[in-house]
mmCIF file of C-alpha atoms in Angstrom:
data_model
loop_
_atom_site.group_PDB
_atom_site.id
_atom_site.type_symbol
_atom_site.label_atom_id
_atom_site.label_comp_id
_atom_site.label_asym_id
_atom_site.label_seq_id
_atom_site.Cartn_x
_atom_site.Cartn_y
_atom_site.Cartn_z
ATOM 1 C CA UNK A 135 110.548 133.923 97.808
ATOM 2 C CA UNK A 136 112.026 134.887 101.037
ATOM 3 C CA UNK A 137 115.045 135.822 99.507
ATOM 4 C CA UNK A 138 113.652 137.924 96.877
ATOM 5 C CA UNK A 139 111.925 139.740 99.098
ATOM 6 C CA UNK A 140 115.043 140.065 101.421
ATOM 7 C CA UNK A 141 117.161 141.054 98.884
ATOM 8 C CA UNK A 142 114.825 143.388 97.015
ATOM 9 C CA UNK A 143 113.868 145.059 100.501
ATOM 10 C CA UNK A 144 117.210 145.962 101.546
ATOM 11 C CA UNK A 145 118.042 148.501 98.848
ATOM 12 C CA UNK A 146 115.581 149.852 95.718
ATOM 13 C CA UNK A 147 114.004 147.455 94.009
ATOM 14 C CA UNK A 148 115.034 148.035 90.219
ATOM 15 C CA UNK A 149 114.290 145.822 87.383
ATOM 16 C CA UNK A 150 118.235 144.456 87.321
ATOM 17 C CA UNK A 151 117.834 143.028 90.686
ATOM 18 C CA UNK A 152 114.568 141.773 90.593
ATOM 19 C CA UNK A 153 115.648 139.721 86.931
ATOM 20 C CA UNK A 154 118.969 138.305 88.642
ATOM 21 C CA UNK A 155 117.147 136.518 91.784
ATOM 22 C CA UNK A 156 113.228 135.347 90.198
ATOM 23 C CA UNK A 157 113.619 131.867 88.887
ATOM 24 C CA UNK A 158 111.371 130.739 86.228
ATOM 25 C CA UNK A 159 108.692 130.302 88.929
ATOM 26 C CA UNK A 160 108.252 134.141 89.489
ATOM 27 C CA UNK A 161 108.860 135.508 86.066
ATOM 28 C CA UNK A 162 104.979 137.311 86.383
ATOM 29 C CA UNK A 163 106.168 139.410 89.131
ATOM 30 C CA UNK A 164 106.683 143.417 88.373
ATOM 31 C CA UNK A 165 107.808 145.487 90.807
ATOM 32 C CA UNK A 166 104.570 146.577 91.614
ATOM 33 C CA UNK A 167 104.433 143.071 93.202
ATOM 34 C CA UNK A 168 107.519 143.400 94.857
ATOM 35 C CA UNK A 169 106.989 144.126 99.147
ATOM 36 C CA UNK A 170 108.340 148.245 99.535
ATOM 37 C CA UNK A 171 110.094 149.427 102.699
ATOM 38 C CA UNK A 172 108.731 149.028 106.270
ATOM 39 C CA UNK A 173 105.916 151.643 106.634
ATOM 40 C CA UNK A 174 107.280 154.387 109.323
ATOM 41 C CA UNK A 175 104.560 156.930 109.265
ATOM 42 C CA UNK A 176 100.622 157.189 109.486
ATOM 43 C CA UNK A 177 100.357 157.960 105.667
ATOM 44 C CA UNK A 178 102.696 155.039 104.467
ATOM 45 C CA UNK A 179 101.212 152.800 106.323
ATOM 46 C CA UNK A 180 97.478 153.731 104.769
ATOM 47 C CA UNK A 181 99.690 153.733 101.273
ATOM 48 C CA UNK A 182 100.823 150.049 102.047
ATOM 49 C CA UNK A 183 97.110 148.973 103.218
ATOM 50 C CA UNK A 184 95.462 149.623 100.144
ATOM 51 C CA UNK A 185 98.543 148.412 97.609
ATOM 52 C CA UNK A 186 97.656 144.951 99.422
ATOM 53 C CA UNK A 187 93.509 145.332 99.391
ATOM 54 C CA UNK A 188 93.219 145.640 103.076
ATOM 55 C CA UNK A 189 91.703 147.960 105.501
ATOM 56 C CA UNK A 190 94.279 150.088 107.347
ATOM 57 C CA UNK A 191 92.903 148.768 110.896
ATOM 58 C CA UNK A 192 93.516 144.946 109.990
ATOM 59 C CA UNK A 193 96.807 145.530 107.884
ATOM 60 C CA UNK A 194 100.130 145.229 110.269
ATOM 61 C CA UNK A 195 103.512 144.604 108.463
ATOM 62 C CA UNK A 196 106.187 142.176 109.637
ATOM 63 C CA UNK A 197 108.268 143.610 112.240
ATOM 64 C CA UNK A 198 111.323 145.541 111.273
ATOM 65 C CA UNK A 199 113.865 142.848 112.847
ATOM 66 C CA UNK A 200 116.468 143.023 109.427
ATOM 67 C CA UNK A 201 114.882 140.449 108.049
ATOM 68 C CA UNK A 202 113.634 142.014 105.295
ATOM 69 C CA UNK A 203 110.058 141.448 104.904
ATOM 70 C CA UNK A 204 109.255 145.290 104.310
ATOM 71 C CA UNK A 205 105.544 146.657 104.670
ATOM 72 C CA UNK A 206 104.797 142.624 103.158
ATOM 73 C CA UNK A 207 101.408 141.883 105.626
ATOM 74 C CA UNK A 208 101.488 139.822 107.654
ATOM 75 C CA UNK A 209 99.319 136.642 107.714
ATOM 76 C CA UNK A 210 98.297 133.813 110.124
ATOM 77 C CA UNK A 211 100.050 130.530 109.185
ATOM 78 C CA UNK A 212 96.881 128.264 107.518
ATOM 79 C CA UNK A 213 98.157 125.622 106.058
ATOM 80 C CA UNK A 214 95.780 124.886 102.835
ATOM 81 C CA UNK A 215 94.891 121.181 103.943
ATOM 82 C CA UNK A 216 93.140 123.828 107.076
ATOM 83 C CA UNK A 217 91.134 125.536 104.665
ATOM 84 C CA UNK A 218 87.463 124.774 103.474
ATOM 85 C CA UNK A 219 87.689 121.979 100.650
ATOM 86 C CA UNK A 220 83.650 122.916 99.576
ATOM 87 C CA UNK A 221 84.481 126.517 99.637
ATOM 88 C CA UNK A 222 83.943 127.895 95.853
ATOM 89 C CA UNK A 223 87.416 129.325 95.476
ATOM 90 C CA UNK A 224 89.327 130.712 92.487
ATOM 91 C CA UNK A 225 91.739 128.525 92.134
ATOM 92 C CA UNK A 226 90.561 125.341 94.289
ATOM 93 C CA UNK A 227 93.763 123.280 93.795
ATOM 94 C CA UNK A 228 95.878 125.956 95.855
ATOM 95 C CA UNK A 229 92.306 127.186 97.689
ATOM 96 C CA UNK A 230 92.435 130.839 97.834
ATOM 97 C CA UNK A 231 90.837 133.779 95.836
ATOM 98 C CA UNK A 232 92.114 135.906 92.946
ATOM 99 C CA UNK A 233 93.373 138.623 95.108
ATOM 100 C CA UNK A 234 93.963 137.066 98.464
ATOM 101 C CA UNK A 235 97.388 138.035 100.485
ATOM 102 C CA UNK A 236 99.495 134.626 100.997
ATOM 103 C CA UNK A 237 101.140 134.116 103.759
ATOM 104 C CA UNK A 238 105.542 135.196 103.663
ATOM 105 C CA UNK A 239 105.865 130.780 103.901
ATOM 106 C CA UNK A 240 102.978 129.936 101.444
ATOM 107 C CA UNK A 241 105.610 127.549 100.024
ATOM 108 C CA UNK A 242 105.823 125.303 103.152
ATOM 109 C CA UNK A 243 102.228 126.078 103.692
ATOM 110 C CA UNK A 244 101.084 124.957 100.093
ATOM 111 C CA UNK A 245 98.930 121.485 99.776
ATOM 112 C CA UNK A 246 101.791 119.509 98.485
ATOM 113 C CA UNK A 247 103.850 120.193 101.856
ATOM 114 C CA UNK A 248 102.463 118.403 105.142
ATOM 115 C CA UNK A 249 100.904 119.523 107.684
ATOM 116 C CA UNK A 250 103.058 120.454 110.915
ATOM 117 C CA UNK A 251 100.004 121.251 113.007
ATOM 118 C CA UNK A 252 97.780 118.005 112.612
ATOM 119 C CA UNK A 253 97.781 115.717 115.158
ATOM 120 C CA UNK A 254 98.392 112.355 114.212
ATOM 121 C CA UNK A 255 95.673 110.022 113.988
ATOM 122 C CA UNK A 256 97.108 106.685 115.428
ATOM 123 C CA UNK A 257 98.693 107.766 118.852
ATOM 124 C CA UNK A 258 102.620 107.483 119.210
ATOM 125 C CA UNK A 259 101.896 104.539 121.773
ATOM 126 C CA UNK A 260 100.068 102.117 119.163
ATOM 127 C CA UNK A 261 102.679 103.245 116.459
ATOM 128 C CA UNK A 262 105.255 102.103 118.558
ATOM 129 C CA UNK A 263 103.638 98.810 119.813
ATOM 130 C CA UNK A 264 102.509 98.020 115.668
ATOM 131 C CA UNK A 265 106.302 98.352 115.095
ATOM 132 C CA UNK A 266 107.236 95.900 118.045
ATOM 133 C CA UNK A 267 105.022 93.447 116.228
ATOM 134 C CA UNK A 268 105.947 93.668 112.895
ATOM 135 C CA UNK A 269 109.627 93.716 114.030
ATOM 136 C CA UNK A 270 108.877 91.058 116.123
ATOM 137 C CA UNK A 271 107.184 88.577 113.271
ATOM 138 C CA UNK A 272 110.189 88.947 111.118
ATOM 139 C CA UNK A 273 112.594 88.390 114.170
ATOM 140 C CA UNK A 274 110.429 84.931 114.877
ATOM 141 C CA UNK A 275 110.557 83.835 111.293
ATOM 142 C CA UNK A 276 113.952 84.447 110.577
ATOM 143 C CA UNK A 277 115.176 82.070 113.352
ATOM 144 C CA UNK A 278 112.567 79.328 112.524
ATOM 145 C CA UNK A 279 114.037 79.517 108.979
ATOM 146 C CA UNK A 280 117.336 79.042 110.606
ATOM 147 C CA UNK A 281 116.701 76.331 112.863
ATOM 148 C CA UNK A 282 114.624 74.539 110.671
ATOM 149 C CA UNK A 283 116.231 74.831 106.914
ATOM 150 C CA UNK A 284 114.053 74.109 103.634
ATOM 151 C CA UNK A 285 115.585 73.325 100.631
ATOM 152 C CA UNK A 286 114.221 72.201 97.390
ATOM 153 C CA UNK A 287 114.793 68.616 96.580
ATOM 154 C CA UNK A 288 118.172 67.874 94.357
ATOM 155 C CA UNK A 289 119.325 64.743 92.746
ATOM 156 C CA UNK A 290 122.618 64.114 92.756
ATOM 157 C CA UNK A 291 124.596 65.275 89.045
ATOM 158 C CA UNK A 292 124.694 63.480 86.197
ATOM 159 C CA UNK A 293 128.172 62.985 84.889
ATOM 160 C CA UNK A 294 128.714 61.342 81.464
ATOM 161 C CA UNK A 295 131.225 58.382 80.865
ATOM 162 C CA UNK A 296 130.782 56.978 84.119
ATOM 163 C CA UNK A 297 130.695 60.109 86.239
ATOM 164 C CA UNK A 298 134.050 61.201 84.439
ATOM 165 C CA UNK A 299 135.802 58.699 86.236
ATOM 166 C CA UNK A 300 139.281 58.614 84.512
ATOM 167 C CA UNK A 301 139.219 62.344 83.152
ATOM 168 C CA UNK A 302 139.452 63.086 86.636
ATOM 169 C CA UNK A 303 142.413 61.505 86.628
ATOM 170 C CA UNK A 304 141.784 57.449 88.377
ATOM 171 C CA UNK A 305 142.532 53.689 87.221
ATOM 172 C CA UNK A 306 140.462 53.193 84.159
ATOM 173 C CA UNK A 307 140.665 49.494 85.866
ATOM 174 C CA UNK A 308 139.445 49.973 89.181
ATOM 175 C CA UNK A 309 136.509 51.900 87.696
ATOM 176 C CA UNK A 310 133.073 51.362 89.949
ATOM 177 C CA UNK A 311 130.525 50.146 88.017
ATOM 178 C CA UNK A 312 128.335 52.104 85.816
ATOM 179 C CA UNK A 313 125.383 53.832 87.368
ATOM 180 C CA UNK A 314 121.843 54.268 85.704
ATOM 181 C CA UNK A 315 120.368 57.532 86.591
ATOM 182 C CA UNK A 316 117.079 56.063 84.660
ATOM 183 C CA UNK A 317 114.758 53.539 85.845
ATOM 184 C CA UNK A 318 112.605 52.659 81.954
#
């Protein structure tokens, strides 16, 4: 989005430019949509208050810095989590109104983003020390399993013909004596 606007703010907005840069995501946009140029008089900025529903005393454009943003208002940074969940909004999965101005970020700002602002609810001390401890369990059972190794119980294996005694090449002769790896 902050491209768009970038790009389409920098020189006239015509249909060619505005269909090479909006993905799939912004294919509703016309260029009535689309942010103008940065409001220099009196008139243009009473022109840019109403195109964006607001009254001229609370409407004040991003700063001309080159960025881009044009006479785009501009819009304190709530992130949506912030917002009133038991508010009746329009559409209460992104909770805002038909109508409402969304902030130049509303992507980084949107419900499935998280929050930058919220403070964390299990201090950074008690983090740390719950990582110590788990660390520390594994650390403790990895050298017990070292120093005191379990293995599953193994007989020894069964060879046939007298544990393969001359295939593996000895006296037929001298052969031991034939084991029983049965006891019926």
């Amino acid at each position: 989005m902050a491209a768009l606007c970038r790009l389409c703010c920098r020189k006239a907005a015509n249909i060619s430019t505005v269909a090479r840069v909006v993905s799939a995501r912004y294919a509703t946009f016309s260029e009535d949509d689309l942010p103008g140029l940065y409001p220099k008089t009196p008139k243009e900025r009473a022109a840019a208050a109403k195109k964006y529903g607001m009254r001229v005393e609370d409407y004040e454009p991003y700063p001309d810095d080159g960025l881009g943003w044009g006479d785009y208002p501009k819009q304190p940074p709530i992130h949506d989590d912030d917002k009133d969940p038991h508010e009746d909004w329009d559409f209460p999965e992104e909770r805002r109104n038909f109508g409402d101005n969304l902030h130049i970020e509303q992507d980084a700002l949107s419900r499935s983003k998280p929050a930058k602002n919220v403070y964390e609810r299990i201090p950074l001390k008690n983090q740390a020390m719950l990582l110590g401890s788990v660390l520390g369990t594994f650390a403790v059972l990895f050298w017990l399993g070292g120093k005191y190794k379990s293995f599953q119980p193994v007989m020894p294996k069964q060879l046939p013909y007298n544990d393969l005694w001359t295939e593996q090449g000895n006296d037929p002769s001298k052969a031991p004596e034939q084991r029983k790896h049965y006891s019926f």
